[in-house]
C-alpha cells in the first residue's frame, strides 16, 4: 500500500468528545493502560474518518498501523458507544415541546445494504426476502425518525426489515403511541405523509384521493397543501444525516446494525449542531 497525506473535516472538539466516550468505555471494561494499539484519541479519529468519508476499513486500519481485525473492532466499538447515547423518544418529544416547537415530523427511510438471504413469510403466506422493499426495489433496513420543523432529527429508531411498511415499523416500535401521547399531553402533534394514514389522531396525514376517482373536496385539498408546506422542511432530517456522514449511504454490514449506525450518526450530528446538553 502507498500512504498519502489526507484531511478530514470534523472539529477537534468532536474527536475529543468521542475519545472521552471511548475512555469511559475502556475504564468500565477495566482495560489496562498501554494495552491497546491506538489511544482513545486516535481510535476516535479512525471512527470519525469511517463515518465521514466511508473509507474501506482495511485500508483505513493500515493507515493507522493496525490490522484489519483491529480496525473492524475499533469501528464497532465506536459505533456502540455512540449509539448508547441514543435519546429516549418521550424525552426527545418533551424537549421539543419545551423549546416551543408547534409540531414535529415523522418520516421513514430505507437504508441501502447489500443483498441479504434471510427470508420471512408474507401476510399471504408466501416466502419473501425479509430485507427487500418492494416499494424501493432494493435491499435495506427501515429506519423511522422524528424531526424538528427546522430539519434537525431528534430521534431515530432501531432497524427493521425492509419489507415492512413505514406505519407497521412505527407501530411495532411504539413510535405512533409516543406521538399520540405527545399530541394529547404536550400539545405537540406530528405531521407525516400518507403512508402513515390511520396512525392515530396525534399524527396528521394528507387526505387520500377517493377510490372512485372523484376529485378531493376543496377543504381537503387546502389541508393537504398546508401539510405539505409545513412538512417539507422537516423531511430534510435524513438528508442532514446522509449528507454529512457518507457511510450511511450504503453499508456492507448486517442490516440489523444499521439502526445503531444511524443512532451513532445522530449523536455526532447533535454534537455538531450543539444540541447535546453538555455541548451547549
PDB file of C-alpha atoms in Angstrom:
ATOM      1  CA  UNK A   1       0.000   0.000   0.000  1.00  0.00           C
ATOM      2  CA  UNK A   2       1.036   3.575  -0.631  1.00  0.00           C
ATOM      3  CA  UNK A   3       0.485   6.123   2.141  1.00  0.00           C
ATOM      4  CA  UNK A   4      -0.509   9.711   1.326  1.00  0.00           C
ATOM      5  CA  UNK A   5      -1.463  12.771   3.415  1.00  0.00           C
ATOM      6  CA  UNK A   6      -5.180  13.429   3.863  1.00  0.00           C
ATOM      7  CA  UNK A   7      -7.560  15.560   5.918  1.00  0.00           C
ATOM      8  CA  UNK A   8     -10.985  15.057   7.445  1.00  0.00           C
ATOM      9  CA  UNK A   9     -13.356  17.966   8.036  1.00  0.00           C
ATOM     10  CA  UNK A  10     -14.546  17.274  11.577  1.00  0.00           C
ATOM     11  CA  UNK A  11     -13.959  19.642  14.502  1.00  0.00           C
ATOM     12  CA  UNK A  12     -11.258  18.762  17.041  1.00  0.00           C
ATOM     13  CA  UNK A  13     -13.869  19.105  19.785  1.00  0.00           C
ATOM     14  CA  UNK A  14     -15.821  16.207  18.269  1.00  0.00           C
ATOM     15  CA  UNK A  15     -12.714  13.985  18.238  1.00  0.00           C
ATOM     16  CA  UNK A  16     -12.130  14.791  21.902  1.00  0.00           C
ATOM     17  CA  UNK A  17     -15.776  14.155  22.737  1.00  0.00           C
ATOM     18  CA  UNK A  18     -15.725  10.695  21.175  1.00  0.00           C
ATOM     19  CA  UNK A  19     -12.331   9.996  22.740  1.00  0.00           C
ATOM     20  CA  UNK A  20     -13.889  10.768  26.127  1.00  0.00           C
ATOM     21  CA  UNK A  21     -16.708   8.291  25.495  1.00  0.00           C
ATOM     22  CA  UNK A  22     -14.186   5.634  24.435  1.00  0.00           C
ATOM     23  CA  UNK A  23     -12.031   6.310  27.506  1.00  0.00           C
ATOM     24  CA  UNK A  24     -15.067   5.843  29.754  1.00  0.00           C
ATOM     25  CA  UNK A  25     -15.820   2.559  27.970  1.00  0.00           C
ATOM     26  CA  UNK A  26     -12.262   1.335  28.494  1.00  0.00           C
ATOM     27  CA  UNK A  27     -12.395   2.209  32.194  1.00  0.00           C
ATOM     28  CA  UNK A  28     -15.682   0.329  32.543  1.00  0.00           C
ATOM     29  CA  UNK A  29     -14.150  -2.733  30.863  1.00  0.00           C
ATOM     30  CA  UNK A  30     -11.020  -2.496  33.010  1.00  0.00           C
ATOM     31  CA  UNK A  31      -8.689  -2.125  30.016  1.00  0.00           C
ATOM     32  CA  UNK A  32      -5.071  -1.790  31.146  1.00  0.00           C
ATOM     33  CA  UNK A  33      -3.219   1.371  30.145  1.00  0.00           C
ATOM     34  CA  UNK A  34      -0.994   0.828  27.105  1.00  0.00           C
ATOM     35  CA  UNK A  35      -2.612  -2.497  26.145  1.00  0.00           C
ATOM     36  CA  UNK A  36      -4.395  -1.090  23.059  1.00  0.00           C
ATOM     37  CA  UNK A  37      -2.761  -0.465  19.683  1.00  0.00           C
ATOM     38  CA  UNK A  38      -4.280   3.031  19.489  1.00  0.00           C
ATOM     39  CA  UNK A  39      -5.012   5.633  22.124  1.00  0.00           C
ATOM     40  CA  UNK A  40      -8.610   6.781  22.618  1.00  0.00           C
ATOM     41  CA  UNK A  41      -7.862   9.918  20.600  1.00  0.00           C
ATOM     42  CA  UNK A  42      -6.604   8.047  17.543  1.00  0.00           C
ATOM     43  CA  UNK A  43      -9.351   5.442  17.787  1.00  0.00           C
ATOM     44  CA  UNK A  44     -11.881   8.282  17.816  1.00  0.00           C
ATOM     45  CA  UNK A  45     -10.213   9.804  14.765  1.00  0.00           C
ATOM     46  CA  UNK A  46     -10.326   6.445  12.962  1.00  0.00           C
ATOM     47  CA  UNK A  47     -14.046   6.067  13.718  1.00  0.00           C
ATOM     48  CA  UNK A  48     -14.876   9.618  12.577  1.00  0.00           C
ATOM     49  CA  UNK A  49     -12.986   9.147   9.308  1.00  0.00           C
ATOM     50  CA  UNK A  50     -15.022   5.979   8.714  1.00  0.00           C
ATOM     51  CA  UNK A  51     -18.275   7.875   9.327  1.00  0.00           C
ATOM     52  CA  UNK A  52     -17.325  10.993   7.388  1.00  0.00           C
ATOM     53  CA  UNK A  53     -15.561   9.508   4.350  1.00  0.00           C
ATOM     54  CA  UNK A  54     -16.840   5.895   4.244  1.00  0.00           C
ATOM     55  CA  UNK A  55     -13.261   4.658   3.898  1.00  0.00           C
ATOM     56  CA  UNK A  56     -12.605   0.957   3.384  1.00  0.00           C
ATOM     57  CA  UNK A  57     -11.990  -0.344   6.889  1.00  0.00           C
ATOM     58  CA  UNK A  58      -8.996  -2.486   5.916  1.00  0.00           C
ATOM     59  CA  UNK A  59      -7.262   0.419   4.184  1.00  0.00           C
ATOM     60  CA  UNK A  60      -8.210   2.780   6.998  1.00  0.00           C
ATOM     61  CA  UNK A  61      -6.687   0.438   9.564  1.00  0.00           C
ATOM     62  CA  UNK A  62      -3.490   0.160   7.550  1.00  0.00           C
ATOM     63  CA  UNK A  63      -3.203   3.939   7.580  1.00  0.00           C
ATOM     64  CA  UNK A  64      -3.301   3.857  11.386  1.00  0.00           C
ATOM     65  CA  UNK A  65      -0.896   0.909  11.590  1.00  0.00           C
ATOM     66  CA  UNK A  66      -3.417  -1.632  12.874  1.00  0.00           C
ATOM     67  CA  UNK A  67      -4.630  -4.921  11.449  1.00  0.00           C
ATOM     68  CA  UNK A  68      -7.872  -5.418   9.566  1.00  0.00           C
ATOM     69  CA  UNK A  69      -9.470  -7.223  12.525  1.00  0.00           C
ATOM     70  CA  UNK A  70      -8.420  -4.470  14.937  1.00  0.00           C
ATOM     71  CA  UNK A  71      -9.781  -1.761  12.642  1.00  0.00           C
ATOM     72  CA  UNK A  72     -13.166  -3.502  12.408  1.00  0.00           C
ATOM     73  CA  UNK A  73     -13.233  -3.982  16.187  1.00  0.00           C
ATOM     74  CA  UNK A  74     -12.374  -0.322  16.818  1.00  0.00           C
ATOM     75  CA  UNK A  75     -15.096   0.903  14.445  1.00  0.00           C
ATOM     76  CA  UNK A  76     -17.657  -1.428  16.027  1.00  0.00           C
ATOM     77  CA  UNK A  77     -16.693  -0.181  19.487  1.00  0.00           C
ATOM     78  CA  UNK A  78     -17.039   3.426  18.354  1.00  0.00           C
ATOM     79  CA  UNK A  79     -20.495   2.740  16.915  1.00  0.00           C
ATOM     80  CA  UNK A  80     -21.559   1.043  20.159  1.00  0.00           C
ATOM     81  CA  UNK A  81     -20.508   3.880  22.496  1.00  0.00           C
ATOM     82  CA  UNK A  82     -22.140   6.486  20.247  1.00  0.00           C
ATOM     83  CA  UNK A  83     -25.368   4.511  19.780  1.00  0.00           C
ATOM     84  CA  UNK A  84     -25.580   4.090  23.570  1.00  0.00           C
ATOM     85  CA  UNK A  85     -26.215   7.840  23.742  1.00  0.00           C
ATOM     86  CA  UNK A  86     -29.475   7.352  21.806  1.00  0.00           C
ATOM     87  CA  UNK A  87     -32.105   9.707  23.303  1.00  0.00           C
ATOM     88  CA  UNK A  88     -35.352   8.350  24.738  1.00  0.00           C
ATOM     89  CA  UNK A  89     -38.257   9.158  22.417  1.00  0.00           C
ATOM     90  CA  UNK A  90     -40.519  10.570  25.144  1.00  0.00           C
ATOM     91  CA  UNK A  91     -37.708  12.764  26.467  1.00  0.00           C
ATOM     92  CA  UNK A  92     -36.915  13.990  22.957  1.00  0.00           C
ATOM     93  CA  UNK A  93     -40.569  14.916  22.394  1.00  0.00           C
ATOM     94  CA  UNK A  94     -40.805  16.641  25.759  1.00  0.00           C
ATOM     95  CA  UNK A  95     -37.689  18.664  24.960  1.00  0.00           C
ATOM     96  CA  UNK A  96     -39.101  19.704  21.576  1.00  0.00           C
ATOM     97  CA  UNK A  97     -42.286  20.882  23.280  1.00  0.00           C
ATOM     98  CA  UNK A  98     -40.326  22.778  25.948  1.00  0.00           C
ATOM     99  CA  UNK A  99     -38.344  24.536  23.200  1.00  0.00           C
ATOM    100  CA  UNK A 100     -41.600  25.883  21.783  1.00  0.00           C
ATOM    101  CA  UNK A 101     -41.903  23.893  18.551  1.00  0.00           C
ATOM    102  CA  UNK A 102     -45.500  23.673  17.325  1.00  0.00           C
ATOM    103  CA  UNK A 103     -45.136  20.210  15.796  1.00  0.00           C
ATOM    104  CA  UNK A 104     -42.657  17.510  14.768  1.00  0.00           C
ATOM    105  CA  UNK A 105     -42.347  15.487  11.580  1.00  0.00           C
ATOM    106  CA  UNK A 106     -42.448  11.689  11.368  1.00  0.00           C
ATOM    107  CA  UNK A 107     -40.638  10.157   8.425  1.00  0.00           C
ATOM    108  CA  UNK A 108     -39.144   6.821   7.396  1.00  0.00           C
ATOM    109  CA  UNK A 109     -36.294   5.808   5.130  1.00  0.00           C
ATOM    110  CA  UNK A 110     -34.913   2.602   3.659  1.00  0.00           C
ATOM    111  CA  UNK A 111     -31.163   2.491   4.306  1.00  0.00           C
ATOM    112  CA  UNK A 112     -29.473   0.649   1.466  1.00  0.00           C
ATOM    113  CA  UNK A 113     -27.441  -2.501   2.158  1.00  0.00           C
ATOM    114  CA  UNK A 114     -26.061  -5.497   0.300  1.00  0.00           C
ATOM    115  CA  UNK A 115     -28.401  -8.311  -0.662  1.00  0.00           C
ATOM    116  CA  UNK A 116     -29.405 -10.481   2.323  1.00  0.00           C
ATOM    117  CA  UNK A 117     -30.522 -14.097   2.037  1.00  0.00           C
ATOM    118  CA  UNK A 118     -32.811 -14.018   5.090  1.00  0.00           C
ATOM    119  CA  UNK A 119     -36.425 -14.847   4.280  1.00  0.00           C
ATOM    120  CA  UNK A 120     -39.742 -14.436   6.043  1.00  0.00           C
ATOM    121  CA  UNK A 121     -43.388 -15.288   5.420  1.00  0.00           C
ATOM    122  CA  UNK A 122     -45.629 -12.601   3.942  1.00  0.00           C
ATOM    123  CA  UNK A 123     -49.211 -11.897   5.017  1.00  0.00           C
ATOM    124  CA  UNK A 124     -50.277 -14.006   2.020  1.00  0.00           C
ATOM    125  CA  UNK A 125     -48.278 -16.979   3.315  1.00  0.00           C
ATOM    126  CA  UNK A 126     -45.515 -16.736   0.710  1.00  0.00           C
ATOM    127  CA  UNK A 127     -41.775 -16.862   1.375  1.00  0.00           C
ATOM    128  CA  UNK A 128     -40.192 -13.452   0.638  1.00  0.00           C
ATOM    129  CA  UNK A 129     -36.864 -11.710   1.201  1.00  0.00           C
ATOM    130  CA  UNK A 130     -37.097 -10.135   4.662  1.00  0.00           C
ATOM    131  CA  UNK A 131     -34.880  -7.147   3.846  1.00  0.00           C
ATOM    132  CA  UNK A 132     -36.205  -6.437   0.344  1.00  0.00           C
ATOM    133  CA  UNK A 133     -38.508  -3.443  -0.115  1.00  0.00           C
ATOM    134  CA  UNK A 134     -40.936  -3.801  -2.997  1.00  0.00           C
ATOM    135  CA  UNK A 135     -41.621  -0.059  -2.836  1.00  0.00           C
ATOM    136  CA  UNK A 136     -37.956   0.895  -3.289  1.00  0.00           C
ATOM    137  CA  UNK A 137     -36.973  -2.244  -5.219  1.00  0.00           C
ATOM    138  CA  UNK A 138     -33.859  -2.560  -3.113  1.00  0.00           C
ATOM    139  CA  UNK A 139     -32.500  -4.312  -0.034  1.00  0.00           C
ATOM    140  CA  UNK A 140     -32.213  -2.329   3.161  1.00  0.00           C
ATOM    141  CA  UNK A 141     -33.358  -1.578   6.687  1.00  0.00           C
ATOM    142  CA  UNK A 142     -36.324   0.614   7.577  1.00  0.00           C
ATOM    143  CA  UNK A 143     -35.445   3.458   9.953  1.00  0.00           C
ATOM    144  CA  UNK A 144     -38.036   5.788  11.470  1.00  0.00           C
ATOM    145  CA  UNK A 145     -37.129   9.322  12.575  1.00  0.00           C
ATOM    146  CA  UNK A 146     -38.764  12.155  14.463  1.00  0.00           C
ATOM    147  CA  UNK A 147     -37.584  15.521  13.141  1.00  0.00           C
ATOM    148  CA  UNK A 148     -37.932  19.125  14.258  1.00  0.00           C
ATOM    149  CA  UNK A 149     -39.647  21.570  11.864  1.00  0.00           C
ATOM    150  CA  UNK A 150     -36.237  23.094  11.009  1.00  0.00           C
ATOM    151  CA  UNK A 151     -34.950  19.730   9.752  1.00  0.00           C
ATOM    152  CA  UNK A 152     -32.863  18.553  12.726  1.00  0.00           C
ATOM    153  CA  UNK A 153     -33.610  14.897  13.559  1.00  0.00           C
ATOM    154  CA  UNK A 154     -34.117  14.429  17.300  1.00  0.00           C
ATOM    155  CA  UNK A 155     -34.645  10.652  17.445  1.00  0.00           C
ATOM    156  CA  UNK A 156     -34.102   7.610  15.229  1.00  0.00           C
ATOM    157  CA  UNK A 157     -35.373   4.059  15.609  1.00  0.00           C
ATOM    158  CA  UNK A 158     -33.810   0.636  15.587  1.00  0.00           C
ATOM    159  CA  UNK A 159     -33.549  -1.146  12.231  1.00  0.00           C
ATOM    160  CA  UNK A 160     -36.427  -3.250  10.966  1.00  0.00           C
ATOM    161  CA  UNK A 161     -36.634  -5.452   7.836  1.00  0.00           C
ATOM    162  CA  UNK A 162     -37.147  -3.526   4.620  1.00  0.00           C
ATOM    163  CA  UNK A 163     -40.254  -5.467   3.551  1.00  0.00           C
ATOM    164  CA  UNK A 164     -42.254  -3.774   6.320  1.00  0.00           C
ATOM    165  CA  UNK A 165     -44.232  -0.604   5.651  1.00  0.00           C
ATOM    166  CA  UNK A 166     -43.473   2.642   7.484  1.00  0.00           C
ATOM    167  CA  UNK A 167     -46.689   2.505   9.515  1.00  0.00           C
ATOM    168  CA  UNK A 168     -46.012  -1.061  10.646  1.00  0.00           C
ATOM    169  CA  UNK A 169     -42.464  -0.171  11.719  1.00  0.00           C
ATOM    170  CA  UNK A 170     -43.670   2.897  13.612  1.00  0.00           C
ATOM    171  CA  UNK A 171     -46.380   0.910  15.389  1.00  0.00           C
ATOM    172  CA  UNK A 172     -44.121  -2.007  16.325  1.00  0.00           C
ATOM    173  CA  UNK A 173     -41.534   0.289  17.900  1.00  0.00           C
ATOM    174  CA  UNK A 174     -44.075   2.344  19.831  1.00  0.00           C
ATOM    175  CA  UNK A 175     -43.456   5.495  17.799  1.00  0.00           C
ATOM    176  CA  UNK A 176     -47.125   6.094  16.984  1.00  0.00           C
ATOM    177  CA  UNK A 177     -48.111   5.573  20.626  1.00  0.00           C
ATOM    178  CA  UNK A 178     -45.470   8.081  21.781  1.00  0.00           C
ATOM    179  CA  UNK A 179     -46.559  10.651  19.210  1.00  0.00           C
ATOM    180  CA  UNK A 180     -50.220  10.270  20.144  1.00  0.00           C
ATOM    181  CA  UNK A 181     -49.175  10.792  23.783  1.00  0.00           C
ATOM    182  CA  UNK A 182     -47.220  13.923  22.821  1.00  0.00           C
ATOM    183  CA  UNK A 183     -50.205  15.355  20.962  1.00  0.00           C
ATOM    184  CA  UNK A 184     -52.531  14.739  23.896  1.00  0.00           C
ATOM    185  CA  UNK A 185     -50.239  15.624  26.816  1.00  0.00           C
ATOM    186  CA  UNK A 186     -47.773  18.116  25.317  1.00  0.00           C
ATOM    187  CA  UNK A 187     -49.949  19.640  22.565  1.00  0.00           C
ATOM    188  CA  UNK A 188     -47.243  18.602  20.114  1.00  0.00           C
ATOM    189  CA  UNK A 189     -48.815  16.959  17.039  1.00  0.00           C
ATOM    190  CA  UNK A 190     -46.811  15.123  14.384  1.00  0.00           C
ATOM    191  CA  UNK A 191     -47.051  15.586  10.618  1.00  0.00           C
ATOM    192  CA  UNK A 192     -46.486  12.635   8.295  1.00  0.00           C
ATOM    193  CA  UNK A 193     -47.063  11.544   4.713  1.00  0.00           C
ATOM    194  CA  UNK A 194     -49.974   9.414   3.507  1.00  0.00           C
ATOM    195  CA  UNK A 195     -48.123   6.191   4.318  1.00  0.00           C
ATOM    196  CA  UNK A 196     -48.970   6.744   7.992  1.00  0.00           C
ATOM    197  CA  UNK A 197     -52.717   7.049   7.420  1.00  0.00           C
ATOM    198  CA  UNK A 198     -54.551   5.546  10.404  1.00  0.00           C
ATOM    199  CA  UNK A 199     -51.682   6.095  12.863  1.00  0.00           C
ATOM    200  CA  UNK A 200     -53.887   7.991  15.312  1.00  0.00           C
ATOM    201  CA  UNK A 201     -55.324  11.447  15.937  1.00  0.00           C
ATOM    202  CA  UNK A 202     -51.979  12.835  17.047  1.00  0.00           C
ATOM    203  CA  UNK A 203     -50.397  12.167  13.642  1.00  0.00           C
ATOM    204  CA  UNK A 204     -51.730  14.376  10.859  1.00  0.00           C
ATOM    205  CA  UNK A 205     -51.652  12.864   7.362  1.00  0.00           C
ATOM    206  CA  UNK A 206     -52.960  14.109   3.989  1.00  0.00           C
ATOM    207  CA  UNK A 207     -56.401  13.099   2.807  1.00  0.00           C
ATOM    208  CA  UNK A 208     -56.198  10.396   0.130  1.00  0.00           C
ATOM    209  CA  UNK A 209     -57.744  10.575  -3.307  1.00  0.00           C
ATOM    210  CA  UNK A 210     -61.189   8.889  -3.321  1.00  0.00           C
ATOM    211  CA  UNK A 211     -61.107   5.357  -4.703  1.00  0.00           C
ATOM    212  CA  UNK A 212     -63.973   6.101  -7.086  1.00  0.00           C
ATOM    213  CA  UNK A 213     -61.898   8.727  -8.911  1.00  0.00           C
ATOM    214  CA  UNK A 214     -63.797  11.772  -7.662  1.00  0.00           C
ATOM    215  CA  UNK A 215     -61.781  14.895  -7.005  1.00  0.00           C
ATOM    216  CA  UNK A 216     -60.918  15.783  -3.428  1.00  0.00           C
ATOM    217  CA  UNK A 217     -63.083  18.418  -1.795  1.00  0.00           C
ATOM    218  CA  UNK A 218     -61.659  21.923  -1.736  1.00  0.00           C
ATOM    219  CA  UNK A 219     -61.265  21.770   2.052  1.00  0.00           C
ATOM    220  CA  UNK A 220     -59.247  18.540   1.831  1.00  0.00           C
ATOM    221  CA  UNK A 221     -57.031  19.916  -0.932  1.00  0.00           C
ATOM    222  CA  UNK A 222     -56.392  23.008   1.184  1.00  0.00           C
ATOM    223  CA  UNK A 223     -55.419  20.908   4.212  1.00  0.00           C
ATOM    224  CA  UNK A 224     -53.120  18.725   2.081  1.00  0.00           C
ATOM    225  CA  UNK A 225     -51.383  21.774   0.677  1.00  0.00           C
ATOM    226  CA  UNK A 226     -50.952  23.194   4.174  1.00  0.00           C
ATOM    227  CA  UNK A 227     -49.484  19.923   5.443  1.00  0.00           C
ATOM    228  CA  UNK A 228     -47.005  19.777   2.544  1.00  0.00           C
ATOM    229  CA  UNK A 229     -45.981  23.358   3.231  1.00  0.00           C
ATOM    230  CA  UNK A 230     -45.281  22.575   6.878  1.00  0.00           C
ATOM    231  CA  UNK A 231     -43.758  19.124   6.430  1.00  0.00           C
ATOM    232  CA  UNK A 232     -41.185  19.667   3.668  1.00  0.00           C
ATOM    233  CA  UNK A 233     -38.557  21.337   5.848  1.00  0.00           C
ATOM    234  CA  UNK A 234     -38.747  18.591   8.443  1.00  0.00           C
ATOM    235  CA  UNK A 235     -38.188  15.919   5.805  1.00  0.00           C
ATOM    236  CA  UNK A 236     -34.653  17.260   5.401  1.00  0.00           C
ATOM    237  CA  UNK A 237     -33.726  15.262   8.503  1.00  0.00           C
ATOM    238  CA  UNK A 238     -32.415  12.196   6.714  1.00  0.00           C
ATOM    239  CA  UNK A 239     -30.637  14.401   4.155  1.00  0.00           C
ATOM    240  CA  UNK A 240     -28.753  16.107   7.004  1.00  0.00           C
ATOM    241  CA  UNK A 241     -27.576  12.743   8.329  1.00  0.00           C
ATOM    242  CA  UNK A 242     -26.691  11.184   4.962  1.00  0.00           C
ATOM    243  CA  UNK A 243     -25.104  14.312   3.552  1.00  0.00           C
ATOM    244  CA  UNK A 244     -22.748  14.715   6.484  1.00  0.00           C
ATOM    245  CA  UNK A 245     -21.930  11.058   7.255  1.00  0.00           C
ATOM    246  CA  UNK A 246     -21.238   9.280   3.965  1.00  0.00           C
ATOM    247  CA  UNK A 247     -21.042   5.813   5.481  1.00  0.00           C
ATOM    248  CA  UNK A 248     -24.858   5.914   5.808  1.00  0.00           C
ATOM    249  CA  UNK A 249     -25.358   5.939   2.047  1.00  0.00           C
ATOM    250  CA  UNK A 250     -24.615   2.226   1.732  1.00  0.00           C
ATOM    251  CA  UNK A 251     -23.473  -0.383   4.202  1.00  0.00           C
ATOM    252  CA  UNK A 252     -21.972  -3.830   3.796  1.00  0.00           C
ATOM    253  CA  UNK A 253     -22.605  -4.612   7.473  1.00  0.00           C
ATOM    254  CA  UNK A 254     -25.526  -6.661   8.737  1.00  0.00           C
ATOM    255  CA  UNK A 255     -28.721  -4.617   8.189  1.00  0.00           C
ATOM    256  CA  UNK A 256     -29.642  -5.261  11.826  1.00  0.00           C
ATOM    257  CA  UNK A 257     -26.727  -2.978  12.788  1.00  0.00           C
ATOM    258  CA  UNK A 258     -27.946  -0.077  10.648  1.00  0.00           C
ATOM    259  CA  UNK A 259     -30.133   1.269  13.447  1.00  0.00           C
ATOM    260  CA  UNK A 260     -27.086   1.618  15.711  1.00  0.00           C
ATOM    261  CA  UNK A 261     -25.021   3.194  12.922  1.00  0.00           C
ATOM    262  CA  UNK A 262     -27.742   5.787  12.266  1.00  0.00           C
ATOM    263  CA  UNK A 263     -28.137   6.436  16.016  1.00  0.00           C
ATOM    264  CA  UNK A 264     -24.368   6.963  16.250  1.00  0.00           C
ATOM    265  CA  UNK A 265     -24.505   9.432  13.351  1.00  0.00           C
ATOM    266  CA  UNK A 266     -27.411  11.175  15.089  1.00  0.00           C
ATOM    267  CA  UNK A 267     -25.296  11.719  18.212  1.00  0.00           C
ATOM    268  CA  UNK A 268     -22.438  13.114  16.104  1.00  0.00           C
ATOM    269  CA  UNK A 269     -24.903  15.440  14.369  1.00  0.00           C
ATOM    270  CA  UNK A 270     -26.335  16.614  17.683  1.00  0.00           C
ATOM    271  CA  UNK A 271     -22.832  17.456  18.875  1.00  0.00           C
ATOM    272  CA  UNK A 272     -22.061  19.492  15.752  1.00  0.00           C
ATOM    273  CA  UNK A 273     -25.405  21.300  15.986  1.00  0.00           C
ATOM    274  CA  UNK A 274     -24.786  21.933  19.714  1.00  0.00           C
ATOM    275  CA  UNK A 275     -27.944  20.047  20.549  1.00  0.00           C
ATOM    276  CA  UNK A 276     -26.350  17.962  23.298  1.00  0.00           C
ATOM    277  CA  UNK A 277     -26.980  19.439  26.724  1.00  0.00           C
ATOM    278  CA  UNK A 278     -23.323  19.166  27.712  1.00  0.00           C
ATOM    279  CA  UNK A 279     -22.127  20.768  24.437  1.00  0.00           C
ATOM    280  CA  UNK A 280     -24.229  23.919  24.778  1.00  0.00           C
TER     281      UNK A 280
END
